[in-house]
Tab-separated table of C-alpha atoms in Angstrom:
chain	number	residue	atom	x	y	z
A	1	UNK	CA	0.000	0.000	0.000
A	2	UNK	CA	0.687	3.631	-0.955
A	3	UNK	CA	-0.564	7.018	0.845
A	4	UNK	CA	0.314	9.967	-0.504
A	5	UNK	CA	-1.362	13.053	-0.226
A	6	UNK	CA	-2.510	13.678	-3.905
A	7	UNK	CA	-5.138	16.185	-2.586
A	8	UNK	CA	-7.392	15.206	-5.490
A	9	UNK	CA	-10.602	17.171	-4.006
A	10	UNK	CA	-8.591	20.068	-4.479
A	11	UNK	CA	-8.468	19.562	-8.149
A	12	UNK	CA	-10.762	20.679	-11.026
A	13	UNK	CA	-10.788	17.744	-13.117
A	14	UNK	CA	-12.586	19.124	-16.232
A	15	UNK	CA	-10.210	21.657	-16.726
A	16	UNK	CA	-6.457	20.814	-17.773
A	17	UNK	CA	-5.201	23.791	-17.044
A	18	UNK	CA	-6.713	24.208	-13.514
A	19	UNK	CA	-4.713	20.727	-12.819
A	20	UNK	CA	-1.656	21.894	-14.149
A	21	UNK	CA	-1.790	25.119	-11.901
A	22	UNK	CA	-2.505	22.757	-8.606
A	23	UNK	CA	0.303	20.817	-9.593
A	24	UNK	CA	2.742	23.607	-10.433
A	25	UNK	CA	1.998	25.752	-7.264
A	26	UNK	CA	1.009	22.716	-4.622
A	27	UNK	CA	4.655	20.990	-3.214
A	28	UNK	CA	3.076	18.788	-2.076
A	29	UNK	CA	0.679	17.481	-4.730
A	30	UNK	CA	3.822	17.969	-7.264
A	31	UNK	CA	6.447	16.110	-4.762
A	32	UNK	CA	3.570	13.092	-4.355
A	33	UNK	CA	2.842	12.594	-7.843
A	34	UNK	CA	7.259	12.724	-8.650
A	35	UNK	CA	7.128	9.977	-5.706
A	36	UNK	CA	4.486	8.014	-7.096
A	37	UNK	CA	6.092	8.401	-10.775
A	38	UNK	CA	8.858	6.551	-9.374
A	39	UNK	CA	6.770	3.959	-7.534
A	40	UNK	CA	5.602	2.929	-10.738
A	41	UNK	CA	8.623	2.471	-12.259
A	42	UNK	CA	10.199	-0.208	-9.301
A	43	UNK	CA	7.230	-1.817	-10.049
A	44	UNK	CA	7.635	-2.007	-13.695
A	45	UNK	CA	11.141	-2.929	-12.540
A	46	UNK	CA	10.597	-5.763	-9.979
A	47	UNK	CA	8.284	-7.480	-12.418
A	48	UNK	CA	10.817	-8.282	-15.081
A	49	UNK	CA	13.001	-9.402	-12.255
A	50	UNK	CA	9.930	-11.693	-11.762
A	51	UNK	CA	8.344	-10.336	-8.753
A	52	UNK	CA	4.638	-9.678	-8.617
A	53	UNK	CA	2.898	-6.933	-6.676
A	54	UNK	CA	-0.374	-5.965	-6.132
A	55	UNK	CA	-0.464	-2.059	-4.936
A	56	UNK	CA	-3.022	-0.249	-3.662
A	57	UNK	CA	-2.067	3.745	-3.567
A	58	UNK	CA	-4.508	5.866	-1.398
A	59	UNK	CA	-5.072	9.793	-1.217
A	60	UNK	CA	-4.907	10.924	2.045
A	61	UNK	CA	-5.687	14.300	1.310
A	62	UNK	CA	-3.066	15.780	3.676
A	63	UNK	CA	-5.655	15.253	6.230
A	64	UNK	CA	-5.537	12.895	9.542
A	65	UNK	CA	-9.070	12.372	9.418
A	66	UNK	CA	-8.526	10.503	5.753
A	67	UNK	CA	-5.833	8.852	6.895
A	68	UNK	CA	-8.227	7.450	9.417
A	69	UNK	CA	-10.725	6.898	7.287
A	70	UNK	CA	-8.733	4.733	4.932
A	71	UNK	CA	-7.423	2.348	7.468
A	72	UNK	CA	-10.386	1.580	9.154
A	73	UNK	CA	-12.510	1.483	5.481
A	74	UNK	CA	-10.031	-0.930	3.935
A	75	UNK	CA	-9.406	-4.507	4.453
A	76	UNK	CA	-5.383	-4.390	5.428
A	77	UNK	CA	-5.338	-7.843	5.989
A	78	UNK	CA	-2.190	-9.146	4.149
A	79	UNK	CA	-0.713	-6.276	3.283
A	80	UNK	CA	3.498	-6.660	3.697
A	81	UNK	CA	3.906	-3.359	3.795
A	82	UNK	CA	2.566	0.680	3.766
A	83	UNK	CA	4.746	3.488	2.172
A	84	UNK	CA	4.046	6.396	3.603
A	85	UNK	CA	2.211	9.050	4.116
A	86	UNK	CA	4.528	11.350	3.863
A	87	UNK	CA	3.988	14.084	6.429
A	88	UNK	CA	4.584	13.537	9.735
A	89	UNK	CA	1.475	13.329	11.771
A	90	UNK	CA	-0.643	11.779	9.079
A	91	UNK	CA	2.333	9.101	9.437
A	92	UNK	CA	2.352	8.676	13.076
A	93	UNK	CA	-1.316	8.592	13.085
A	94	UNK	CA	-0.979	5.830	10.179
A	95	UNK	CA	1.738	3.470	12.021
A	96	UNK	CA	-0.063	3.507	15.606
A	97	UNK	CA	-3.167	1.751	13.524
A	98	UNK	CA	-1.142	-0.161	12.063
A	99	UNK	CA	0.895	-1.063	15.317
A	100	UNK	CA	-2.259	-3.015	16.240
A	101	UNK	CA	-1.865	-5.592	13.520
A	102	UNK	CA	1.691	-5.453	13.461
A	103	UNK	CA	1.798	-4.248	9.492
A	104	UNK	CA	5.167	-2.455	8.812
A	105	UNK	CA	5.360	1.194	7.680
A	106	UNK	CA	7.473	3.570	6.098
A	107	UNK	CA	8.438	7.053	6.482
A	108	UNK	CA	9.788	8.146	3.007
A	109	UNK	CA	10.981	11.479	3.536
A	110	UNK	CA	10.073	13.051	7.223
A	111	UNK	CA	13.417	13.788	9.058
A	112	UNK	CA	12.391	12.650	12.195
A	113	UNK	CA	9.650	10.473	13.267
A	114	UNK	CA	8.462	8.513	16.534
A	115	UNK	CA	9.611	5.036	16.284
A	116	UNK	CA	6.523	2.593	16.991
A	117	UNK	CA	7.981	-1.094	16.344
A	118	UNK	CA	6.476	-1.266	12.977
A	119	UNK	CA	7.934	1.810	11.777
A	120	UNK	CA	10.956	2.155	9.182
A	121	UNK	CA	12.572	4.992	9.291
A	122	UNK	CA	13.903	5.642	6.075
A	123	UNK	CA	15.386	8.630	5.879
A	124	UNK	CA	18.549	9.269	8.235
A	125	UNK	CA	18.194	11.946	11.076
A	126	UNK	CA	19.833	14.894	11.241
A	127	UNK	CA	21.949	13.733	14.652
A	128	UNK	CA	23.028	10.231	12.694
A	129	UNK	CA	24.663	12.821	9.609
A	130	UNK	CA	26.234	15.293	12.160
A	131	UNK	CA	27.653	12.307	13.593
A	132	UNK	CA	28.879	10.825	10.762
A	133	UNK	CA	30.691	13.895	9.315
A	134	UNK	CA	32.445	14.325	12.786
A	135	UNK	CA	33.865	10.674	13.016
A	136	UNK	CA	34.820	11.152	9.242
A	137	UNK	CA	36.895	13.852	10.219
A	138	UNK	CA	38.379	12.552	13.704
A	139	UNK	CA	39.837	9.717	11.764
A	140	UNK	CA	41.312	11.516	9.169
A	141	UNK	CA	44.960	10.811	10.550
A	142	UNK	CA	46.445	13.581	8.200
A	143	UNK	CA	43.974	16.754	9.754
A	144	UNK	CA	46.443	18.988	11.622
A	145	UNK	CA	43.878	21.961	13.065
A	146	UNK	CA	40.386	22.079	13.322
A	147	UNK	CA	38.250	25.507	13.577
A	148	UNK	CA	34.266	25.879	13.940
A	149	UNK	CA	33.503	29.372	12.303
A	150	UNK	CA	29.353	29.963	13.142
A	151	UNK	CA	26.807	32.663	13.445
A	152	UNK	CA	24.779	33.080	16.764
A	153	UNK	CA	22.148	31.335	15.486
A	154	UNK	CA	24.731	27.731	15.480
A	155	UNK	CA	26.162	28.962	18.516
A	156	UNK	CA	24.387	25.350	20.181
A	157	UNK	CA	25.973	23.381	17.046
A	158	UNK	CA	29.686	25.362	17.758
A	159	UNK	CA	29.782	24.247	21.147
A	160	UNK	CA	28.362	20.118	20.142
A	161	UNK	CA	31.633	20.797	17.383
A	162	UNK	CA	33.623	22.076	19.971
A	163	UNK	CA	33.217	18.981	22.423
A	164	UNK	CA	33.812	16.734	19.750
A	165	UNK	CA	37.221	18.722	18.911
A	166	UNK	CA	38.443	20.078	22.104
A	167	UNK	CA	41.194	21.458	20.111
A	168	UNK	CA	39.405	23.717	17.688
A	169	UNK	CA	39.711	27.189	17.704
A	170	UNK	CA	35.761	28.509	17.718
A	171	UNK	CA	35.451	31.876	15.060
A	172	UNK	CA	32.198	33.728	15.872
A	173	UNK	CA	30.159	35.932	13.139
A	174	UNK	CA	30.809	39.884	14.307
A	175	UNK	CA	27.953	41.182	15.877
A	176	UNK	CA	26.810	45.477	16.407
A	177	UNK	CA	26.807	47.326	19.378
A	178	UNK	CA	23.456	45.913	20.218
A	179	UNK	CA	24.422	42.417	20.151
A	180	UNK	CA	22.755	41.881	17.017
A	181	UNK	CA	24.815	39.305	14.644
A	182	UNK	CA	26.072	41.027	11.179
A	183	UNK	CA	26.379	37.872	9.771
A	184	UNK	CA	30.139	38.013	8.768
A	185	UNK	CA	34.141	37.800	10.010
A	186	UNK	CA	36.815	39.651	8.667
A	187	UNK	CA	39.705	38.391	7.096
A	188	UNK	CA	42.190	39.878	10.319
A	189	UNK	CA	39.985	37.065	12.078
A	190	UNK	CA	42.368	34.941	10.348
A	191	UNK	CA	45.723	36.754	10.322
A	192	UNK	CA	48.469	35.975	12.565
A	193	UNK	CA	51.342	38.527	11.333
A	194	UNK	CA	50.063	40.517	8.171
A	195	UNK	CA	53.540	41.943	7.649
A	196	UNK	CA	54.838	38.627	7.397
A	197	UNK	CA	51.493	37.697	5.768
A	198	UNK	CA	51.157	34.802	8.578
A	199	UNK	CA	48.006	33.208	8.662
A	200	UNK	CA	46.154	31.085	11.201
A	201	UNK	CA	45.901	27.419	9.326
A	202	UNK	CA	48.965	25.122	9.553
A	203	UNK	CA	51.339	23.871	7.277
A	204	UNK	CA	49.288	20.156	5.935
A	205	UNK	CA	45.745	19.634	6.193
A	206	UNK	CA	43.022	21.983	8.072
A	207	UNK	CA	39.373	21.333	8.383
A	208	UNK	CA	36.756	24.437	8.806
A	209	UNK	CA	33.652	23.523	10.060
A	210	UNK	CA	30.956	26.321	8.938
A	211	UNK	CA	27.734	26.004	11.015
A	212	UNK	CA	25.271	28.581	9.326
A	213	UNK	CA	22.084	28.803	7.612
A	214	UNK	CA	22.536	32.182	6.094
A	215	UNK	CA	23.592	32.822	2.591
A	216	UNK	CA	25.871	36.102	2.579
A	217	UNK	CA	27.997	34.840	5.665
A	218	UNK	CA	28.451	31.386	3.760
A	219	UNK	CA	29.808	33.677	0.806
A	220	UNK	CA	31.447	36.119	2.835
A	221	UNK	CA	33.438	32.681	5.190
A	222	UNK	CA	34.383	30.842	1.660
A	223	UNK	CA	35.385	33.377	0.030
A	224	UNK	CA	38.196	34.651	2.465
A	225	UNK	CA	39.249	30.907	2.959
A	226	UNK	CA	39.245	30.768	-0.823
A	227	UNK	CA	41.980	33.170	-0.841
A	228	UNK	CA	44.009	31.681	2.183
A	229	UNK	CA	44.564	28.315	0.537
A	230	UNK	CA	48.200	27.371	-0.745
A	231	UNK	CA	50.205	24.940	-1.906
A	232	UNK	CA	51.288	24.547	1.661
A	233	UNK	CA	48.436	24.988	3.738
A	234	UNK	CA	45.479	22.705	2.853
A	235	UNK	CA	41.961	24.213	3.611
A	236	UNK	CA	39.027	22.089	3.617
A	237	UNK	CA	35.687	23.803	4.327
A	238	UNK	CA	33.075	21.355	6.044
A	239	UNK	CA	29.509	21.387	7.600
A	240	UNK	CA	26.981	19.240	9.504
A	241	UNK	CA	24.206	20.627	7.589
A	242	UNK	CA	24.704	21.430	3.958
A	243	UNK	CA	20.739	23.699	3.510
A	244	UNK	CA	20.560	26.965	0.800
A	245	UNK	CA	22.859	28.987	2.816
A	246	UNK	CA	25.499	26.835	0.386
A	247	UNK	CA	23.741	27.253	-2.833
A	248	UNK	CA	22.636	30.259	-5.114
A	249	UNK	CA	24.086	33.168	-7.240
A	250	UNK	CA	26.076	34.529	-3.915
A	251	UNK	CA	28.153	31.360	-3.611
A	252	UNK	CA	30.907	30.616	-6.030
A	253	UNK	CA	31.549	26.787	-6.652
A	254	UNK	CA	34.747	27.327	-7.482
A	255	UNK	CA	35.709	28.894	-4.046
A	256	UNK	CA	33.472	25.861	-2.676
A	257	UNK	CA	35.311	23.033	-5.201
A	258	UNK	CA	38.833	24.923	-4.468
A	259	UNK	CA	38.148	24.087	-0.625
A	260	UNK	CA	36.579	20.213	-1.264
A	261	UNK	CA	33.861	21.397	0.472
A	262	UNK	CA	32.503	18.502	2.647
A	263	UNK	CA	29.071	17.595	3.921
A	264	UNK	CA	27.191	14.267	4.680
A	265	UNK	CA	23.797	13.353	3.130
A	266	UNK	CA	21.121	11.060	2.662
A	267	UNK	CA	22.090	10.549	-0.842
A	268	UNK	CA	24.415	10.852	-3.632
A	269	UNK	CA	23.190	12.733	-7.023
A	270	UNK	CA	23.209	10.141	-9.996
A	271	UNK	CA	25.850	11.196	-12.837
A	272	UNK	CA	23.616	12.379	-15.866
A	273	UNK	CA	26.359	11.820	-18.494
A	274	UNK	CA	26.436	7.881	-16.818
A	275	UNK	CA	22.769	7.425	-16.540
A	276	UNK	CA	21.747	3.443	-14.957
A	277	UNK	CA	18.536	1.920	-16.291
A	278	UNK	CA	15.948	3.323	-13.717
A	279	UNK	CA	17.157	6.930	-14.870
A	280	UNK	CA	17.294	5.727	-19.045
A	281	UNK	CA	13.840	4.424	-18.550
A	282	UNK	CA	12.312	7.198	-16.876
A	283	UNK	CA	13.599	9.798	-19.716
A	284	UNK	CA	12.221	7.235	-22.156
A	285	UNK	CA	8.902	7.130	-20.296
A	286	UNK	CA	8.283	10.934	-19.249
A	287	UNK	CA	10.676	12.921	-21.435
A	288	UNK	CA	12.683	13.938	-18.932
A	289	UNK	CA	15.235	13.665	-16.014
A	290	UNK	CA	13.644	12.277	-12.862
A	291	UNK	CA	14.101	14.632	-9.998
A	292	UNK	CA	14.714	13.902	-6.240
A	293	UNK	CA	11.461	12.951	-5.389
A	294	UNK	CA	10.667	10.590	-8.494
A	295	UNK	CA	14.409	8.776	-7.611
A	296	UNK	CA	13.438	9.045	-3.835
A	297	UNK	CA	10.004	7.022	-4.787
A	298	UNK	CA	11.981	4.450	-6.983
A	299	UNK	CA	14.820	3.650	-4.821
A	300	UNK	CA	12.790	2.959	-1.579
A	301	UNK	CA	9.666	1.173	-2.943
A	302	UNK	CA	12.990	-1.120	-4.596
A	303	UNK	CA	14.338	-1.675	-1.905
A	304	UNK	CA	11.130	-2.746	-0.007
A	305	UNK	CA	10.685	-5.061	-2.840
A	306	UNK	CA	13.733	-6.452	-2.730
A	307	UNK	CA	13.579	-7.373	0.756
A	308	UNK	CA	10.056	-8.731	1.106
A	309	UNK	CA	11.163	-10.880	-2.054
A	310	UNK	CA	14.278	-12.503	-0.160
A	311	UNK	CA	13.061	-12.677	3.129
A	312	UNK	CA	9.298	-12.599	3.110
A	313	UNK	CA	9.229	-9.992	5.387
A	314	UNK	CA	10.744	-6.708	6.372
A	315	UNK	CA	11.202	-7.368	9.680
A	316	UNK	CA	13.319	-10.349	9.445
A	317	UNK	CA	15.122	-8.666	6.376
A	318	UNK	CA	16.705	-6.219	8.517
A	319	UNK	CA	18.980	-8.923	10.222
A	320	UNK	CA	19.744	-10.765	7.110
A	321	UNK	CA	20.383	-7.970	4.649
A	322	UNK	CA	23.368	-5.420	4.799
A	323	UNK	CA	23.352	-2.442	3.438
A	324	UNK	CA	21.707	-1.391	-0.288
A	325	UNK	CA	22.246	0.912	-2.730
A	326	UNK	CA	20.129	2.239	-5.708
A	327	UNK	CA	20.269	5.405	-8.215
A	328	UNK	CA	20.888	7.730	-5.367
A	329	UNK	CA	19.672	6.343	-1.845
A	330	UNK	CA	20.784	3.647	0.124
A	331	UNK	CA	19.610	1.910	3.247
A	332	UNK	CA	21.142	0.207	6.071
A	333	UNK	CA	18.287	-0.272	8.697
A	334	UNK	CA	18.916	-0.993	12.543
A	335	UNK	CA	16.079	-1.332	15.149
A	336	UNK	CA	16.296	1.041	18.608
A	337	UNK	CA	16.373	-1.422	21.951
A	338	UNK	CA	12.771	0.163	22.422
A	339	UNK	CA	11.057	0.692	19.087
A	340	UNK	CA	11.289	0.604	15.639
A	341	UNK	CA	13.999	0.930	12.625
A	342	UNK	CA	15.663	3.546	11.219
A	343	UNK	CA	18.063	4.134	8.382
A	344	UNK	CA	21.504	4.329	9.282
A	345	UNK	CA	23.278	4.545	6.003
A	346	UNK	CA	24.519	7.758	4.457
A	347	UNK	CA	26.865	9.417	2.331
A	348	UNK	CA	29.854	12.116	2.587
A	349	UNK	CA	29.755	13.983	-0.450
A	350	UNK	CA	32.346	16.853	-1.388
A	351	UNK	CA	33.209	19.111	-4.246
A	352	UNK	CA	36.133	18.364	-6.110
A	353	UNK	CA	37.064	19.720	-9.830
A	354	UNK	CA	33.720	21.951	-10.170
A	355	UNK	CA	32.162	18.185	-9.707
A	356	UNK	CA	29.929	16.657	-6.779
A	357	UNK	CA	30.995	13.387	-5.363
A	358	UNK	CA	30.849	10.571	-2.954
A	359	UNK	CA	34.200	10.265	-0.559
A	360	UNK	CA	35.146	7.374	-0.584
């Protein structure tokens, strides 16, 4: 089974261009239809591997009282498995019904959700990246200095950065007379004899750790550690949470590829110019390039698939399956001593030669 919230009521369906509007506009109409477009295709997929599957896919509306309504309307009874919904409290309100009768469910893309026994967890939480980034870093034998450079609104994520490193020296954003944060440091921040043209970073490997969510001090921090790199003196610019203050017209990729930039992630982007099947027959299908929902929808209904296929259940397929990987997700699923699974496979992903890629 499938719930997605289509929001169907919402639509006009004698008028074409009233749907395309609602689809264009509504993120989550648009991001449940990409989902289901690639729930389609693992099906497609599974069946010329030989594996038959009867799906049911139900709107919830975005509501919890059709949530409701579905589960206790439809006859459940046999089903190995419910994808979704995808917001969080039509979820939660989804699993604890299903609790009762012990029928496994999936989050597909909520961050964070409560772990009932039957629940899957697919995506990994924000705590499992941050720690996977750290430990990538503490056992990177060749890292001679670490620094944590944050605004006050990471000030909380500076000090978690600055237990893990005791060593680190801690950079704050300036702030006004008020107290107020300006959102930016100055390159003297960074200077230890300008006549001698000394800077801070040592001679080898250093590793900046830039806690922020705004835009102009992402610019403003890689940019000034863009022009501090050498031959020399190694800078790599990191972060536990890679969100839009990296991206857009104020942030140079160069500056960002020139410092490997380094962040983890719940998945890797798929190489166009290297395309694997799911991707080739999606183009030939729709006319164009999935996007991260449509791969999203593909790679975890495959998975699920997969397992019930091998083990019968997904339950028992947690124990006897490692870790798998697909266009751009993968999924490594351990259960909590009280409560359900969760996902604890990710990626680190840096910029290297104007190019996105996995570290291996």
């Amino acid at each position: 089974v499938v719930m997605l919230p289509f929001k169907l009521h919402t639509v006009n369906s004698d008028s074409v261009y009233d749907a395309r509007n609602r689809i264009k506009n509504d993120k989550t109409m648009s991001r449940s239809l990409d989902f289901h477009s690639g729930v389609l295709m693992a099906i497609d997929s599974a069946k010329r591997l030989g594996i038959s599957t009867k799906l049911d896919v139900f709107d919830t509306k975005n509501q919890q009282s059709e949530t409701r309504n579905i589960i206790r309307n439809n006859n459940f009874y046999g089903v190995d498995e419910v994808i979704g919904p995808l917001m969080k409290n039509n979820f939660e309100q989804a699993a604890s019904m299903l609790s009762d009768n012990n029928i496994p469910a999936v989050s597909p893309l909520t961050r964070e959700v409560r772990l009932y026994d039957n629940v899957f967890q697919s995506r990994p939480s924000s705590s499992l990246l941050e720690h996977r980034i750290v430990e990538y870093f503490k056992g990177d034998s060749l890292v001679k200095k670490v620094f944590i450079i944050h605004d006050e609104k990471n000030k909380s994520k500076a000090l978690l950065l600055k237990r893990k490193f005791p060593n680190a020296k801690v950079i704050s954003s300036k702030k006004d007379k008020e107290g107020a944060d300006l959102n930016y440091v100055l390159l003297d921040d960074f200077i230890v004899d300008e006549e001698e043209g000394i800077n801070i970073f040592s001679e080898g490997r250093n590793v900046v750790f830039l806690e922020t969510t705004d835009n102009g001090f992402a610019s403003n921090v890689s940019s000034i550690l863009n022009s501090l790199t050498s031959e020399e003196k190694e800078i790599i610019l990191a972060t536990t949470n890679k969100n839009s203050a990296f991206e857009g017209k104020h942030i140079s990729n160069v500056y960002l590829s020139n410092l490997q930039f380094h962040f983890p992630s719940i998945k890797k982007d798929f190489d166009e110019s290297n395309p694997d099947n799911f991707v080739r027959n999606y183009k030939r299908k729709y006319g164009f390039t999935p996007n991260n929902y449509a791969v999203r929808g593909f790679d975890l209904t495959m998975d699920v698939l997969l397992r019930l296929s091998y083990t019968g259940n997904l339950f028992d397929s947690t124990s006897l399956i490692s870790a798998t990987i697909y266009t751009e997700n993968k999924f490594l699923y351990k259960k909590k001593l009280f409560g359900g699974y969760y996902n604890n496979a990710s990626y680190i992903i840096k910029y290297q030669d104007l190019k996105i890629m996995e570290v291996n």
